[in-house]
Coordinates of C-alpha atoms in Angstrom, one line a residue:
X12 CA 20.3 14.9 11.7
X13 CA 20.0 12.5 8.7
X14 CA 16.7 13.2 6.8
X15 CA 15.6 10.9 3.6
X16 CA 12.4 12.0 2.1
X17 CA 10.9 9.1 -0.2
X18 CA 8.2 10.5 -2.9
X19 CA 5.7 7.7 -3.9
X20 CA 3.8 9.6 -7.0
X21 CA 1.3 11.9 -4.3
X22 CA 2.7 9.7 -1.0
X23 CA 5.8 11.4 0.8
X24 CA 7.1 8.9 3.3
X25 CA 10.3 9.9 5.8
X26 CA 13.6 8.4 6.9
X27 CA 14.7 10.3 9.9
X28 CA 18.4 9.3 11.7
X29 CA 20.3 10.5 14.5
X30 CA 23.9 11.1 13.0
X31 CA 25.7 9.9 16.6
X32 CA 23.9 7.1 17.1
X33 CA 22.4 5.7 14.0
X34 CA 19.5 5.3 15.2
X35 CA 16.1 6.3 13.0
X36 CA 12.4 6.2 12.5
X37 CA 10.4 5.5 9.2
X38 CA 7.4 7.9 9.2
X39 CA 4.4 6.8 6.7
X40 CA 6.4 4.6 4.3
X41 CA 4.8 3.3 1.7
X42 CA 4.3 -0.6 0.6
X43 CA 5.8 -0.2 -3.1
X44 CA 9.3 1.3 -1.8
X45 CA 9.9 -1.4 0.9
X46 CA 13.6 -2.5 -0.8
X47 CA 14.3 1.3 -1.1
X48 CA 13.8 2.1 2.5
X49 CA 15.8 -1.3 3.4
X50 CA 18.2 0.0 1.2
X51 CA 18.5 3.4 2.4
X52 CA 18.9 2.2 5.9
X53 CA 21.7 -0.5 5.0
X54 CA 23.5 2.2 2.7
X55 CA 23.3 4.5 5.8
X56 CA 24.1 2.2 8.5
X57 CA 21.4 3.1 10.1
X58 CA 19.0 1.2 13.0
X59 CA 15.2 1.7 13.0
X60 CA 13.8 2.4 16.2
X61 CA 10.3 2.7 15.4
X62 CA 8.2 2.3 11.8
X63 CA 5.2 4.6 12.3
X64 CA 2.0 5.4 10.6
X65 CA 0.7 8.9 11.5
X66 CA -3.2 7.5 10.6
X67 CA -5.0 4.7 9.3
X68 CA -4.3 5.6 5.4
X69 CA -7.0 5.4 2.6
X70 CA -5.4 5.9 -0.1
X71 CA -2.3 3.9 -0.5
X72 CA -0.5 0.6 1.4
X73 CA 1.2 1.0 4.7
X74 CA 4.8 -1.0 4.5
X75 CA 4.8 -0.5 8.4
X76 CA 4.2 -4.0 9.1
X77 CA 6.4 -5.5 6.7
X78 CA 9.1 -3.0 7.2
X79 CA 9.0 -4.0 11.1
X80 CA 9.4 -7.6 10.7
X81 CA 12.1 -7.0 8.4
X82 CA 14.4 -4.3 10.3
X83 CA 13.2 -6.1 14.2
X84 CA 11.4 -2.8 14.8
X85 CA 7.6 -1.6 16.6
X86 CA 5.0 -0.5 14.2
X87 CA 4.0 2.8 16.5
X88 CA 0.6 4.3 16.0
X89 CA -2.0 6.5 17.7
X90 CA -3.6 4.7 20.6
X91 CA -7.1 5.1 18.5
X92 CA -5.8 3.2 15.5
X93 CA -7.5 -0.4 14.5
X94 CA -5.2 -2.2 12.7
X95 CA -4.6 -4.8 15.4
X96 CA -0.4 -5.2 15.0
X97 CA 0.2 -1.3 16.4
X98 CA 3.2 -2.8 18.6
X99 CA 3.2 0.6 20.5
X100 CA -0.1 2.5 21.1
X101 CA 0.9 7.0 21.7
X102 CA -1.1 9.2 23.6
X103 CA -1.3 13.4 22.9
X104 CA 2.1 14.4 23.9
X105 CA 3.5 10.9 24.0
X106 CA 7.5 11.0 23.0
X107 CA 9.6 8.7 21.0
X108 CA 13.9 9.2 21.5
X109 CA 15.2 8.3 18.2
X110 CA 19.1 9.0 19.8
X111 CA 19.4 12.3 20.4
X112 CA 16.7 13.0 18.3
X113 CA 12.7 13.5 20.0
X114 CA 9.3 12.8 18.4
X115 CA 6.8 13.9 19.7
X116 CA 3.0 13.0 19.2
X117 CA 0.2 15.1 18.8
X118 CA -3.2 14.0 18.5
X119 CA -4.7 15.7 15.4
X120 CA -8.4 13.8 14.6
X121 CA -10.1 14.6 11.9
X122 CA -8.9 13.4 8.5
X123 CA -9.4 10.4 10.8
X124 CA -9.8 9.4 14.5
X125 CA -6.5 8.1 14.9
X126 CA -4.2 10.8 13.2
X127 CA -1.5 12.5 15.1
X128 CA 1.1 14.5 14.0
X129 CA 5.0 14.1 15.1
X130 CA 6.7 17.3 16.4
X131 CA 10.6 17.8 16.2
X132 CA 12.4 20.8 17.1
X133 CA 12.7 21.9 13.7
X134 CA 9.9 20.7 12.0
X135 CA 6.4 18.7 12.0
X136 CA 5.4 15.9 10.2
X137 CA 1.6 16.6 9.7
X138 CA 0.1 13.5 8.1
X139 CA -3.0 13.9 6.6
X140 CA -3.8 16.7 8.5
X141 CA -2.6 19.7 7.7
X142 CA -1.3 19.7 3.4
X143 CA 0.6 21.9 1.6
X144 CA -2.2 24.4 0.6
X145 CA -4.6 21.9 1.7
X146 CA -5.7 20.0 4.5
X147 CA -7.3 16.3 5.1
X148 CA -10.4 15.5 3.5
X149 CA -13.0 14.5 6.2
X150 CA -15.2 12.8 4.2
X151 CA -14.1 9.1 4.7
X152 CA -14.6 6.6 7.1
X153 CA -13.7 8.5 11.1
X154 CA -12.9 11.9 9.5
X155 CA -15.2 14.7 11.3
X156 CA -15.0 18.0 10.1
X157 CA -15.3 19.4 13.4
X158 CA -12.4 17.1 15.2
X159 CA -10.3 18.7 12.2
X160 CA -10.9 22.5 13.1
X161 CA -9.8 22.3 16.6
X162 CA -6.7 20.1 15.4
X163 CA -5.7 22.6 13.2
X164 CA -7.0 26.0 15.2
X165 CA -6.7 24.8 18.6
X166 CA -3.4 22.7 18.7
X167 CA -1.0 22.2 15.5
X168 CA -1.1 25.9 14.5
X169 CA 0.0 27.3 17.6
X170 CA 3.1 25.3 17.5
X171 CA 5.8 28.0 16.9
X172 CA 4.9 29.2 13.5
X173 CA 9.0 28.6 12.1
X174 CA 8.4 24.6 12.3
X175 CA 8.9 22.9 9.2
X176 CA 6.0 21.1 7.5
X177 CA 6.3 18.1 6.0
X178 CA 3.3 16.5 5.1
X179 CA 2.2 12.6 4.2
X180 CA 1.0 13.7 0.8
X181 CA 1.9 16.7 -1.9
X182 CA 1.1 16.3 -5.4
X183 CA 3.0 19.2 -7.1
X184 CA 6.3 18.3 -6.4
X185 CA 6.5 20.4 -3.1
X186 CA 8.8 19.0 -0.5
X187 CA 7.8 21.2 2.5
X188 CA 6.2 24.0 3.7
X189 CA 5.8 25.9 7.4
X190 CA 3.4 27.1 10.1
X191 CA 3.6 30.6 8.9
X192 CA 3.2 29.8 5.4
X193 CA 0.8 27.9 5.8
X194 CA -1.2 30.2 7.9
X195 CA -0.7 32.9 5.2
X196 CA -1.2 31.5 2.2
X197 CA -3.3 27.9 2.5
X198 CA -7.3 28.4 1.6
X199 CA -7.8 25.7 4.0
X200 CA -7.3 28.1 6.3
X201 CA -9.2 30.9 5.9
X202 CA -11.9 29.7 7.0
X203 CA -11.5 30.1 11.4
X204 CA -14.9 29.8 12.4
X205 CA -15.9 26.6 13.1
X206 CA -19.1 26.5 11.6
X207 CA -17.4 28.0 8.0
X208 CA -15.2 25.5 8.1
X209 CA -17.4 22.8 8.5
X210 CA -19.3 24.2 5.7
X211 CA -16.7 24.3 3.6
X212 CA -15.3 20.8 4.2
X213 CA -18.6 19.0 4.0
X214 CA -18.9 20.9 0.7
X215 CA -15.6 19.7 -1.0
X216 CA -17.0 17.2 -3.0
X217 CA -14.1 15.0 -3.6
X218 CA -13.6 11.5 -5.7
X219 CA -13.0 8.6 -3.7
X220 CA -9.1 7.5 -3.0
X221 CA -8.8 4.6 -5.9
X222 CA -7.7 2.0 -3.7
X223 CA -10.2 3.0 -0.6
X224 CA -11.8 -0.3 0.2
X225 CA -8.8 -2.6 -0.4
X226 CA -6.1 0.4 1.3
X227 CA -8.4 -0.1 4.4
X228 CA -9.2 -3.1 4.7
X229 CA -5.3 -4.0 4.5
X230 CA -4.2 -1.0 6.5
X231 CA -7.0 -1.7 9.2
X232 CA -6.1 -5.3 9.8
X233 CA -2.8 -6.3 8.4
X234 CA -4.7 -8.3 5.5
X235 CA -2.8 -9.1 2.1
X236 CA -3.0 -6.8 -0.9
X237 CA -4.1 -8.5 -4.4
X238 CA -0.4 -7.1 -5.2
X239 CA 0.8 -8.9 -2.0
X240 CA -1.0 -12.1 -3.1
X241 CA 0.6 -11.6 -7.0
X242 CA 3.9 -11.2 -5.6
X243 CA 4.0 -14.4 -3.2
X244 CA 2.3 -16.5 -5.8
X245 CA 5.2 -14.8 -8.8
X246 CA 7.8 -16.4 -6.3
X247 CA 6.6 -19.7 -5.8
X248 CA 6.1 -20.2 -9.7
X249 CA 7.6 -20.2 -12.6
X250 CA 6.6 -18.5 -15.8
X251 CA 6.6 -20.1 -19.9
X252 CA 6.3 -17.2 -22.0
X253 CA 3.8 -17.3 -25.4
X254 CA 6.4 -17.8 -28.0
X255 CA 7.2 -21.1 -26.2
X256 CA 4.3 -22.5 -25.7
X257 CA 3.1 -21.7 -29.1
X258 CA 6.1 -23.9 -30.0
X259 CA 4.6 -26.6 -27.8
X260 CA 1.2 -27.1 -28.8
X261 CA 0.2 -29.4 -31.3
X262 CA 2.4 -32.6 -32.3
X263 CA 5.2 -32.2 -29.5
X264 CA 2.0 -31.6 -26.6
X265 CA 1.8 -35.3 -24.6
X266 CA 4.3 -33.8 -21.5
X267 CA 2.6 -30.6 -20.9
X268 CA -1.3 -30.1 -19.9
X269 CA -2.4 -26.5 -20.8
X270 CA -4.7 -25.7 -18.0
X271 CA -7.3 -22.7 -18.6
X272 CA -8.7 -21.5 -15.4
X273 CA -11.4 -19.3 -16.9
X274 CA -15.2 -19.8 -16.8
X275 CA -16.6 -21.7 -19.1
X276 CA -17.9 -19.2 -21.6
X277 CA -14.8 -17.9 -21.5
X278 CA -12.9 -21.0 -22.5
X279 CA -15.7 -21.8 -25.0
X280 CA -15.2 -18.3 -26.9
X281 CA -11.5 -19.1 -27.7
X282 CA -8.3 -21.0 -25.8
X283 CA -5.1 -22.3 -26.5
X284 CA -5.5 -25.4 -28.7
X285 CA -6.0 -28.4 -26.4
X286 CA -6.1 -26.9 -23.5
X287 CA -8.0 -28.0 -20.4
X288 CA -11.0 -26.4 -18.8
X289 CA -10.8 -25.9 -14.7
X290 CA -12.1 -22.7 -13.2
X291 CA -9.9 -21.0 -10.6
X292 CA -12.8 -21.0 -8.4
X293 CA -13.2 -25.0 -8.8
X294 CA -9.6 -25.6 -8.9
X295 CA -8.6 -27.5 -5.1
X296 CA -12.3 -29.8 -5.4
X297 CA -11.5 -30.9 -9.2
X298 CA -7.8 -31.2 -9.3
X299 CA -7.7 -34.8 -8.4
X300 CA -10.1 -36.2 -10.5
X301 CA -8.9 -33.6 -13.8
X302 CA -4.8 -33.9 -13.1
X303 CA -4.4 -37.4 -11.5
X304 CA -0.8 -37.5 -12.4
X305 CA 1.0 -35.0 -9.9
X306 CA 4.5 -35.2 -12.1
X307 CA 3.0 -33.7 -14.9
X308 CA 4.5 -30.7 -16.6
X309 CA 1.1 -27.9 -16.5
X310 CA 0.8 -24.2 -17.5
X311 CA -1.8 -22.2 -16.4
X312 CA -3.2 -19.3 -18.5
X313 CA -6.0 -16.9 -17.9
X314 CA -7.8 -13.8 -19.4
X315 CA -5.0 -11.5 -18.1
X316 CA -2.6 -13.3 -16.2
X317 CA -3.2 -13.0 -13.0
X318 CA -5.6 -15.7 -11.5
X319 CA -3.3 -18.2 -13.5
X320 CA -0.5 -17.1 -11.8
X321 CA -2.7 -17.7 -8.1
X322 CA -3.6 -20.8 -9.8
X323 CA 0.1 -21.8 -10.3
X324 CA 1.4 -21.2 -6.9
X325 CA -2.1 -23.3 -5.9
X326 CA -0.8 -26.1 -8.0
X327 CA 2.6 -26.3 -6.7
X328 CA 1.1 -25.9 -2.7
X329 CA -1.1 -28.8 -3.7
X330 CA 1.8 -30.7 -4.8
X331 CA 2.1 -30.3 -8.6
X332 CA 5.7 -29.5 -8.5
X333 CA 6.2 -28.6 -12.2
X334 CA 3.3 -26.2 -12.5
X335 CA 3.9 -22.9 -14.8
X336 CA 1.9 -20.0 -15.4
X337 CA 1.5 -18.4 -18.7
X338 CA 3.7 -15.3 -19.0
X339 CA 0.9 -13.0 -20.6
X340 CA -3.0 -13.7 -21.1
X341 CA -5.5 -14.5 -23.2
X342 CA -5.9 -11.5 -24.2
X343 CA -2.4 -11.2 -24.9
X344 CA -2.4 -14.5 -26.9
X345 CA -4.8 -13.1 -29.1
X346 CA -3.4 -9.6 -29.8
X347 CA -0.2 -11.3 -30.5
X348 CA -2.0 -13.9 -33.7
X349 CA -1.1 -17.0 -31.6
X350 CA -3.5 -20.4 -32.4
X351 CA -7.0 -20.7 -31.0
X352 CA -9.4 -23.3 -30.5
X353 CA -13.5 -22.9 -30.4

């Protein structure tokens, strides 16, 4: 079997081949490591059968969707799952052949209503259900304490206590675990009755997931990450870093219109000298009337250098071909004792 496991800071994500006939699966990768995985599979010669998520994840973005397009492949999910571009929908006991290789799903709720866990002969890949030491918190939106206990009680640990466990997320550098150990040695597990174990997981107390609103609402329903949204925007624009347009401003300034997409108290409090005032948020109603000449050179700068890099991908959409964002932001500009105007 070929087996590439992909560490993303806490997120553990899985490449997982059949050596005869090249075929693989992509279990729970993650949307920062796309070219790695695309790499990994070139460099291997493998084919992806299937991308799958093992639950709707709240804590970091799902590549599944981008990953599938890419390599031609099904995103496969529990059939409970929202997110509304699950190409294949499993059932408990469902089976994926990956070659010679078998997947098979079990439903494990609790962490959330969709998450199943995906048995080999060797080994299980848990999810968020059952961690290294730990288990899946059950505090966020589907997860039921009591779904959780019979998961873990009733189904995954009576699966031969030898199987391999290799988890969606470990944040001490562990790469796997098993059954047994697991069962000896996790405090998760000490708890067997029911009511305990509700106890104790409703007691947990945890902080909320960083990314929680925005990791669901894109994992949910195939929406766009603000990183998603940077990233298109980054490669439909170009950049002018400070030092040159430091070098522009003043005499040699008639070809280039420095557009500041702040607010206005922003603008007011300090810009780049003779710069133009158009907020992001009025950008497509004013742009006519403010930049009637559509071949003019114009750099966009912000507070940080985000929305002006949204605004400069805007620009060139709308037809303002030689639009630029600033490489930096205001806030740069002013740690680095560049010119402002009040």
């Amino acid at each position: 079997m070929i087996f590439e496991q992909i560490v993303t800071g806490g997120c553990q994500s899985y490449l997982v081949g059949c050596e005869a006939t090249r075929a693989a699966a992509l279990i729970d990768p993650e949307f920062s490591q796309i070219d790695r995985y695309l790499g990994l599979v070139s460099q291997l010669g493998l084919h992806v059968r299937y991308v799958i998520d093992t639950h709707t994840h709240a804590d970091h973005f799902s590549a599944s969707r981008e990953l599938a397009k890419a390599l031609g492949a099904p995103v496969v999910m529990h059939r409970l799952s929202p997110a509304p571009f699950a190409d294949i929908r499993l059932d408990d006991g469902d089976m994926l052949i990956v070659g010679d290789l078998r997947l098979q799903a079990l439903h494990t709720p609790g962490h959330t209503r969709d998450s199943m866990c995906l048995v080999m002969a060797d080994r299980v890949f848990t999810g968020d259900t059952l961690l290294i030491g730990g288990a899946g918190r059950t505090d966020l939106p589907s997860g039921d304490p009591h779904a959780l206990h019979e998961s873990l009680f009733d189904k995954l640990l009576k699966l031969p206590p030898e199987l391999m466990v290799f988890p969606a997320h470990d944040y001490k550098g562990r790469s796997h675990s098993t059954l047994a150990a697991e069962i000896a040695d996790n405090p998760r597990l000490r708890k067997t009755e029911r009511a305990a174990f509700v106890e104790m997981m409703q007691s947990l107390d945890l902080s909320a997931p960083t990314h929680l609103t925005e990791a669901l609402r894109t994992n949910m329903s195939g929406g766009k990450t603000v990183a998603q949204l940077l990233a298109e925007a980054s490669a439909k624009a170009p950049f002018m870093s400070m030092a040159e347009l430091q070098a522009r401003t003043g005499g040699n300034s008639r070809d280039l219109v420095v557009l500041d997409v702040r607010e206005k108290d922003a603008f007011e409090a300090g810009h780049v000298p003779g710069a133009v005032n158009l907020p992001r948020g009025q950008l497509e109603l004013r742009v006519n009337t403010e930049l009637p000449d559509p071949t003019v050179r114009i750099v966009t700068c912000c507070e940080f250098g985000k929305i002006s890099t949204l605004a400069a991908a805007t620009l060139r959409d709308l037809g303002y071909g030689r639009a630029v964002a600033l490489d930096g932001g205001m806030k740069a500009w002013r740690e680095a004792g560049y010119d402002l105007e009040i």
